[in-house]
PDB file of C-alpha atoms in Angstrom:
ATOM      1  CA  MET A   1     -56.264 -16.818 -70.002  1.00  0.00           C
ATOM      2  CA  THR A   2     -52.820 -18.127 -69.061  1.00  0.00           C
ATOM      3  CA  LEU A   3     -53.089 -16.437 -65.664  1.00  0.00           C
ATOM      4  CA  LEU A   4     -56.513 -17.973 -65.070  1.00  0.00           C
ATOM      5  CA  ALA A   5     -55.283 -21.401 -66.137  1.00  0.00           C
ATOM      6  CA  GLY A   6     -52.386 -21.103 -63.690  1.00  0.00           C
ATOM      7  CA  ALA A   7     -54.751 -20.231 -60.844  1.00  0.00           C
ATOM      8  CA  PHE A   8     -57.090 -23.118 -61.651  1.00  0.00           C
ATOM      9  CA  SER A   9     -54.144 -25.508 -61.776  1.00  0.00           C
ATOM     10  CA  ILE A  10     -53.374 -24.644 -58.135  1.00  0.00           C
ATOM     11  CA  ILE A  11     -56.968 -25.414 -57.176  1.00  0.00           C
ATOM     12  CA  LYS A  12     -56.804 -28.706 -59.049  1.00  0.00           C
ATOM     13  CA  ARG A  13     -53.579 -29.635 -57.252  1.00  0.00           C
ATOM     14  CA  HIS A  14     -55.173 -29.009 -53.839  1.00  0.00           C
ATOM     15  CA  ARG A  15     -58.805 -29.689 -54.710  1.00  0.00           C
ATOM     16  CA  ARG A  16     -59.623 -31.498 -51.452  1.00  0.00           C
ATOM     17  CA  ALA A  17     -58.539 -28.514 -49.380  1.00  0.00           C
ATOM     18  CA  PHE A  18     -60.454 -26.158 -51.690  1.00  0.00           C
ATOM     19  CA  ILE A  19     -63.638 -28.227 -51.465  1.00  0.00           C
ATOM     20  CA  GLY A  20     -63.209 -28.519 -47.694  1.00  0.00           C
ATOM     21  CA  LEU A  21     -62.844 -24.767 -47.219  1.00  0.00           C
ATOM     22  CA  ASN A  22     -65.957 -24.157 -49.310  1.00  0.00           C
ATOM     23  CA  ALA A  23     -67.923 -26.683 -47.275  1.00  0.00           C
ATOM     24  CA  VAL A  24     -66.826 -25.192 -43.957  1.00  0.00           C
ATOM     25  CA  PHE A  25     -67.330 -21.562 -45.018  1.00  0.00           C
ATOM     26  CA  TYR A  26     -70.813 -21.965 -46.471  1.00  0.00           C
ATOM     27  CA  GLY A  27     -71.732 -24.505 -43.774  1.00  0.00           C
ATOM     28  CA  LEU A  28     -70.895 -22.036 -40.997  1.00  0.00           C
ATOM     29  CA  PHE A  29     -72.762 -19.331 -42.902  1.00  0.00           C
ATOM     30  CA  ALA A  30     -75.886 -21.503 -43.131  1.00  0.00           C
ATOM     31  CA  LEU A  31     -75.589 -22.637 -39.505  1.00  0.00           C
ATOM     32  CA  SER A  32     -75.266 -19.132 -38.060  1.00  0.00           C
ATOM     33  CA  MET A  33     -78.140 -17.969 -40.270  1.00  0.00           C
ATOM     34  CA  ALA A  34     -80.359 -20.777 -38.989  1.00  0.00           C
ATOM     35  CA  VAL A  35     -79.479 -20.004 -35.365  1.00  0.00           C
ATOM     36  CA  THR A  36     -80.227 -16.301 -35.936  1.00  0.00           C
ATOM     37  CA  VAL A  37     -83.634 -17.126 -37.409  1.00  0.00           C
ATOM     38  CA  LEU A  38     -84.391 -19.053 -34.217  1.00  0.00           C
ATOM     39  CA  VAL A  39     -82.920 -16.322 -31.966  1.00  0.00           C
ATOM     40  CA  PRO A  40     -83.499 -12.987 -33.806  1.00  0.00           C
ATOM     41  CA  ASP A  41     -82.031 -10.904 -30.979  1.00  0.00           C
ATOM     42  CA  ILE A  42     -78.582 -12.021 -32.104  1.00  0.00           C
ATOM     43  CA  GLN A  43     -78.930  -9.922 -35.259  1.00  0.00           C
ATOM     44  CA  SER A  44     -80.058  -6.789 -33.435  1.00  0.00           C
ATOM     45  CA  TYR A  45     -77.012  -7.085 -31.168  1.00  0.00           C
ATOM     46  CA  PHE A  46     -74.638  -6.679 -34.145  1.00  0.00           C
ATOM     47  CA  LYS A  47     -76.763  -4.605 -36.506  1.00  0.00           C
ATOM     48  CA  GLY A  48     -76.550  -1.375 -34.519  1.00  0.00           C
ATOM     49  CA  ASP A  49     -72.775  -1.150 -34.871  1.00  0.00           C
ATOM     50  CA  ILE A  50     -72.952  -1.893 -38.620  1.00  0.00           C
ATOM     51  CA  ASP A  51     -75.626   0.754 -39.226  1.00  0.00           C
ATOM     52  CA  GLN A  52     -73.624   3.267 -37.196  1.00  0.00           C
ATOM     53  CA  ALA A  53     -70.554   2.684 -39.384  1.00  0.00           C
ATOM     54  CA  TYR A  54     -72.544   3.724 -42.465  1.00  0.00           C
ATOM     55  CA  MET A  55     -73.757   6.920 -40.799  1.00  0.00           C
ATOM     56  CA  GLN A  56     -70.413   8.223 -39.536  1.00  0.00           C
ATOM     57  CA  PRO A  57     -67.889   9.905 -41.890  1.00  0.00           C
ATOM     58  CA  GLY A  58     -65.589   7.331 -43.450  1.00  0.00           C
ATOM     59  CA  ILE A  59     -65.280   4.799 -46.222  1.00  0.00           C
ATOM     60  CA  PHE A  60     -68.528   2.979 -45.391  1.00  0.00           C
ATOM     61  CA  LYS A  61     -70.542   6.188 -45.472  1.00  0.00           C
ATOM     62  CA  THR A  62     -68.873   7.080 -48.786  1.00  0.00           C
ATOM     63  CA  VAL A  63     -69.934   3.706 -50.186  1.00  0.00           C
ATOM     64  CA  GLY A  64     -73.470   4.206 -48.894  1.00  0.00           C
ATOM     65  CA  ASP A  65     -73.651   7.670 -50.462  1.00  0.00           C
ATOM     66  CA  ALA A  66     -72.521   6.264 -53.819  1.00  0.00           C
ATOM     67  CA  TYR A  67     -75.352   3.720 -53.704  1.00  0.00           C
ATOM     68  CA  ALA A  68     -77.869   6.361 -52.649  1.00  0.00           C
ATOM     69  CA  SER A  69     -76.872   8.672 -55.521  1.00  0.00           C
ATOM     70  CA  LYS A  70     -76.977   5.747 -58.004  1.00  0.00           C
ATOM     71  CA  ASN A  71     -73.438   6.543 -59.138  1.00  0.00           C
ATOM     72  CA  LEU A  72     -72.739   3.131 -60.695  1.00  0.00           C
ATOM     73  CA  PRO A  73     -69.006   3.459 -61.530  1.00  0.00           C
ATOM     74  CA  VAL A  74     -68.141   4.901 -58.111  1.00  0.00           C
ATOM     75  CA  ALA A  75     -70.322   2.397 -56.224  1.00  0.00           C
ATOM     76  CA  ILE A  76     -68.844  -0.552 -58.138  1.00  0.00           C
ATOM     77  CA  GLY A  77     -65.291   0.744 -57.732  1.00  0.00           C
ATOM     78  CA  LEU A  78     -65.668   1.384 -54.001  1.00  0.00           C
ATOM     79  CA  THR A  79     -67.399  -1.949 -53.359  1.00  0.00           C
ATOM     80  CA  PHE A  80     -64.671  -3.820 -55.224  1.00  0.00           C
ATOM     81  CA  THR A  81     -61.847  -1.891 -53.548  1.00  0.00           C
ATOM     82  CA  VAL A  82     -63.192  -2.266 -50.012  1.00  0.00           C
ATOM     83  CA  ASN A  83     -63.724  -6.009 -50.431  1.00  0.00           C
ATOM     84  CA  LEU A  84     -60.272  -6.477 -51.956  1.00  0.00           C
ATOM     85  CA  ILE A  85     -58.613  -4.578 -49.111  1.00  0.00           C
ATOM     86  CA  VAL A  86     -60.586  -6.549 -46.522  1.00  0.00           C
ATOM     87  CA  ALA A  87     -59.717  -9.886 -48.139  1.00  0.00           C
ATOM     88  CA  PHE A  88     -56.029  -9.028 -48.215  1.00  0.00           C
ATOM     89  CA  ALA A  89     -55.834  -7.397 -44.774  1.00  0.00           C
ATOM     90  CA  MET A  90     -58.058  -9.922 -43.011  1.00  0.00           C
ATOM     91  CA  THR A  91     -56.926 -13.184 -44.595  1.00  0.00           C
ATOM     92  CA  THR A  92     -53.801 -12.907 -46.733  1.00  0.00           C
ATOM     93  CA  LEU A  93     -51.545 -10.521 -44.840  1.00  0.00           C
ATOM     94  CA  PRO A  94     -51.884 -12.205 -41.425  1.00  0.00           C
ATOM     95  CA  SER A  95     -51.220 -15.590 -43.043  1.00  0.00           C
ATOM     96  CA  LEU A  96     -48.006 -14.298 -44.593  1.00  0.00           C
ATOM     97  CA  ILE A  97     -46.845 -13.629 -41.029  1.00  0.00           C
ATOM     98  CA  ILE A  98     -48.396 -16.584 -39.175  1.00  0.00           C
ATOM     99  CA  PRO A  99     -49.276 -19.537 -41.453  1.00  0.00           C
ATOM    100  CA  PHE A 100     -52.981 -20.359 -41.800  1.00  0.00           C
ATOM    101  CA  VAL A 101     -54.195 -17.771 -39.258  1.00  0.00           C
ATOM    102  CA  GLY A 102     -56.149 -15.805 -41.887  1.00  0.00           C
ATOM    103  CA  ILE A 103     -58.343 -18.836 -42.506  1.00  0.00           C
ATOM    104  CA  LEU A 104     -59.848 -18.380 -39.043  1.00  0.00           C
ATOM    105  CA  ALA A 105     -60.682 -14.752 -39.829  1.00  0.00           C
ATOM    106  CA  THR A 106     -62.459 -15.829 -43.011  1.00  0.00           C
ATOM    107  CA  LEU A 107     -64.505 -18.443 -41.174  1.00  0.00           C
ATOM    108  CA  HIS A 108     -65.403 -15.809 -38.581  1.00  0.00           C
ATOM    109  CA  ARG A 109     -66.686 -13.659 -41.453  1.00  0.00           C
ATOM    110  CA  ALA A 110     -68.914 -16.541 -42.566  1.00  0.00           C
ATOM    111  CA  LEU A 111     -70.441 -16.707 -39.090  1.00  0.00           C
ATOM    112  CA  LEU A 112     -70.984 -12.939 -39.013  1.00  0.00           C
ATOM    113  CA  TRP A 113     -72.573 -12.937 -42.464  1.00  0.00           C
ATOM    114  CA  GLY A 114     -75.027 -15.607 -41.352  1.00  0.00           C
ATOM    115  CA  VAL A 115     -76.085 -13.406 -38.451  1.00  0.00           C
ATOM    116  CA  MET A 116     -76.310 -10.173 -40.427  1.00  0.00           C
ATOM    117  CA  PHE A 117     -78.148 -11.575 -43.450  1.00  0.00           C
ATOM    118  CA  ALA A 118     -80.561 -13.962 -41.781  1.00  0.00           C
ATOM    119  CA  PRO A 119     -84.017 -13.535 -43.388  1.00  0.00           C
ATOM    120  CA  ILE A 120     -85.791 -11.809 -40.520  1.00  0.00           C
ATOM    121  CA  GLY A 121     -87.368  -8.390 -40.157  1.00  0.00           C
ATOM    122  CA  PRO A 122     -89.268  -6.176 -42.623  1.00  0.00           C
ATOM    123  CA  TYR A 123     -86.562  -6.304 -45.317  1.00  0.00           C
ATOM    124  CA  SER A 124     -86.097 -10.065 -45.501  1.00  0.00           C
ATOM    125  CA  ALA A 125     -87.291 -10.184 -49.131  1.00  0.00           C
ATOM    126  CA  THR A 126     -84.212  -8.219 -50.224  1.00  0.00           C
ATOM    127  CA  LEU A 127     -82.088 -11.234 -49.331  1.00  0.00           C
ATOM    128  CA  ILE A 128     -83.431 -13.098 -52.355  1.00  0.00           C
ATOM    129  CA  PRO A 129     -81.275 -11.141 -54.848  1.00  0.00           C
ATOM    130  CA  HIS A 130     -78.585 -10.368 -52.268  1.00  0.00           C
ATOM    131  CA  SER A 131     -77.983 -14.065 -51.614  1.00  0.00           C
ATOM    132  CA  ILE A 132     -76.287 -14.260 -55.012  1.00  0.00           C
ATOM    133  CA  THR A 133     -73.941 -11.442 -53.959  1.00  0.00           C
ATOM    134  CA  LEU A 134     -73.049 -13.393 -50.822  1.00  0.00           C
ATOM    135  CA  LEU A 135     -72.298 -16.514 -52.863  1.00  0.00           C
ATOM    136  CA  ILE A 136     -70.015 -14.657 -55.282  1.00  0.00           C
ATOM    137  CA  GLU A 137     -68.191 -12.514 -52.739  1.00  0.00           C
ATOM    138  CA  GLY A 138     -68.051 -15.441 -50.349  1.00  0.00           C
ATOM    139  CA  GLN A 139     -66.204 -17.407 -53.008  1.00  0.00           C
ATOM    140  CA  ALA A 140     -63.640 -14.621 -53.240  1.00  0.00           C
ATOM    141  CA  TYR A 141     -63.004 -14.857 -49.498  1.00  0.00           C
ATOM    142  CA  VAL A 142     -62.785 -18.650 -49.722  1.00  0.00           C
ATOM    143  CA  LEU A 143     -60.175 -18.247 -52.476  1.00  0.00           C
ATOM    144  CA  ALA A 144     -58.202 -15.894 -50.237  1.00  0.00           C
ATOM    145  CA  ALA A 145     -58.392 -18.448 -47.417  1.00  0.00           C
ATOM    146  CA  PHE A 146     -57.334 -21.161 -49.851  1.00  0.00           C
ATOM    147  CA  GLY A 147     -54.336 -19.012 -50.740  1.00  0.00           C
ATOM    148  CA  ALA A 148     -53.475 -18.861 -47.024  1.00  0.00           C
ATOM    149  CA  TYR A 149     -53.616 -22.659 -46.912  1.00  0.00           C
ATOM    150  CA  VAL A 150     -51.409 -23.070 -49.974  1.00  0.00           C
ATOM    151  CA  HIS A 151     -48.869 -20.564 -48.658  1.00  0.00           C
ATOM    152  CA  GLY A 152     -48.772 -22.170 -45.224  1.00  0.00           C
ATOM    153  CA  ARG A 153     -48.295 -25.618 -46.688  1.00  0.00           C
ATOM    154  CA  ALA A 154     -45.462 -24.440 -48.923  1.00  0.00           C
ATOM    155  CA  PHE A 155     -43.791 -22.737 -45.974  1.00  0.00           C
ATOM    156  CA  LEU A 156     -44.028 -25.721 -43.625  1.00  0.00           C
ATOM    157  CA  GLN A 157     -43.389 -28.548 -46.093  1.00  0.00           C
ATOM    158  CA  ILE A 158     -40.258 -27.328 -47.870  1.00  0.00           C
ATOM    159  CA  SER A 159     -39.113 -30.869 -48.705  1.00  0.00           C
ATOM    160  CA  HIS A 160     -42.362 -31.520 -50.571  1.00  0.00           C
ATOM    161  CA  TYR A 161     -41.657 -28.521 -52.802  1.00  0.00           C
ATOM    162  CA  ARG A 162     -37.956 -29.413 -53.084  1.00  0.00           C
ATOM    163  CA  LEU A 163     -36.824 -26.191 -51.438  1.00  0.00           C
ATOM    164  CA  SER A 164     -33.847 -25.860 -49.135  1.00  0.00           C
ATOM    165  CA  ALA A 165     -34.755 -22.823 -47.000  1.00  0.00           C
ATOM    166  CA  ARG A 166     -37.829 -21.404 -45.280  1.00  0.00           C
ATOM    167  CA  TRP A 167     -37.380 -18.030 -46.964  1.00  0.00           C
ATOM    168  CA  GLU A 168     -37.408 -19.694 -50.380  1.00  0.00           C
ATOM    169  CA  ALA A 169     -40.511 -21.604 -49.349  1.00  0.00           C
ATOM    170  CA  TRP A 170     -42.167 -18.378 -48.161  1.00  0.00           C
ATOM    171  CA  LYS A 171     -41.485 -16.703 -51.502  1.00  0.00           C
ATOM    172  CA  ALA A 172     -42.715 -19.733 -53.442  1.00  0.00           C
ATOM    173  CA  GLY A 173     -45.933 -19.738 -51.418  1.00  0.00           C
ATOM    174  CA  ALA A 174     -46.389 -15.990 -51.917  1.00  0.00           C
ATOM    175  CA  HIS A 175     -46.044 -16.514 -55.669  1.00  0.00           C
ATOM    176  CA  LEU A 176     -48.858 -19.095 -55.544  1.00  0.00           C
ATOM    177  CA  VAL A 177     -51.019 -16.672 -53.566  1.00  0.00           C
ATOM    178  CA  ALA A 178     -50.424 -13.961 -56.185  1.00  0.00           C
ATOM    179  CA  ARG A 179     -51.573 -16.343 -58.914  1.00  0.00           C
ATOM    180  CA  LEU A 180     -54.722 -17.201 -56.970  1.00  0.00           C
ATOM    181  CA  TYR A 181     -55.510 -13.517 -56.496  1.00  0.00           C
ATOM    182  CA  ILE A 182     -56.410 -13.347 -60.174  1.00  0.00           C
ATOM    183  CA  LEU A 183     -59.495 -15.380 -59.283  1.00  0.00           C
ATOM    184  CA  VAL A 184     -60.111 -13.337 -56.131  1.00  0.00           C
ATOM    185  CA  ILE A 185     -60.107 -10.145 -58.197  1.00  0.00           C
ATOM    186  CA  VAL A 186     -62.427 -11.612 -60.845  1.00  0.00           C
ATOM    187  CA  ALA A 187     -64.895 -12.858 -58.224  1.00  0.00           C
ATOM    188  CA  LEU A 188     -64.910  -9.545 -56.352  1.00  0.00           C
ATOM    189  CA  LEU A 189     -65.369  -7.554 -59.552  1.00  0.00           C
ATOM    190  CA  VAL A 190     -68.296  -9.701 -60.695  1.00  0.00           C
ATOM    191  CA  GLY A 191     -69.735  -9.559 -57.181  1.00  0.00           C
ATOM    192  CA  ALA A 192     -69.405  -5.769 -57.009  1.00  0.00           C
ATOM    193  CA  ILE A 193     -71.141  -5.269 -60.358  1.00  0.00           C
ATOM    194  CA  TYR A 194     -74.005  -7.565 -59.410  1.00  0.00           C
ATOM    195  CA  GLU A 195     -74.311  -6.120 -55.900  1.00  0.00           C
ATOM    196  CA  VAL A 196     -74.541  -2.524 -57.096  1.00  0.00           C
ATOM    197  CA  PHE A 197     -77.072  -3.259 -59.835  1.00  0.00           C
ATOM    198  CA  SER A 198     -79.254  -5.415 -57.554  1.00  0.00           C
ATOM    199  CA  ALA A 199     -79.069  -2.915 -54.662  1.00  0.00           C
ATOM    200  CA  ILE A 200     -79.995   0.053 -56.855  1.00  0.00           C
ATOM    201  CA  TYR A 201     -82.462  -1.457 -59.337  1.00  0.00           C
ATOM    202  CA  VAL A 202     -83.952  -4.560 -57.682  1.00  0.00           C
ATOM    203  CA  MET A 203     -83.933  -4.384 -53.876  1.00  0.00           C
ATOM    204  CA  PRO A 204     -85.890  -1.085 -53.577  1.00  0.00           C
ATOM    205  CA  TYR A 205     -88.885  -2.810 -55.146  1.00  0.00           C
ATOM    206  CA  LEU A 206     -88.759  -5.616 -52.562  1.00  0.00           C
ATOM    207  CA  VAL A 207     -88.829  -3.367 -49.506  1.00  0.00           C
TER     208      VAL A 207
END
């Protein structure tokens, strides 16, 4: 509980930035979804590469096989792990090298999600339960982007944090990111559990 309280205190301290990132992320998601509904060919352009990734040997095929075999613990564990690695590699790690750059990658993901999950085609009904997955996992990615913002601000505004050196500011920002990752982990775990259960026990009946 102390760890969670510490993470929420960071959000409270920078609540305008947190609200702004949420608005931009989900706004871009909704915008790209609306455009894809109007121009469905956009989805088919990207969907072939995604489907191919799940057919070729690799982590995505392993995840798909776990869902197909209804192996709940493995499917949940793989879904959580893949999303955690993506959030860190796509958003957090680049921002530890170049401040704020991971935020752009997260916003790009919002645009791509809007294209991929636009309610078109024969399986559009499955997006009703899956939309909750996107909200939960999307929040995890927003939290990772928020961490990139907090770290970048600490690194660039050392006087505001009463630090005397950039390296000290970098470490202080990294510590804040680590505290926020408690919420990222919780969101991804909840999202993985819901996603697996809805994909295995709900979506097949909507196809």
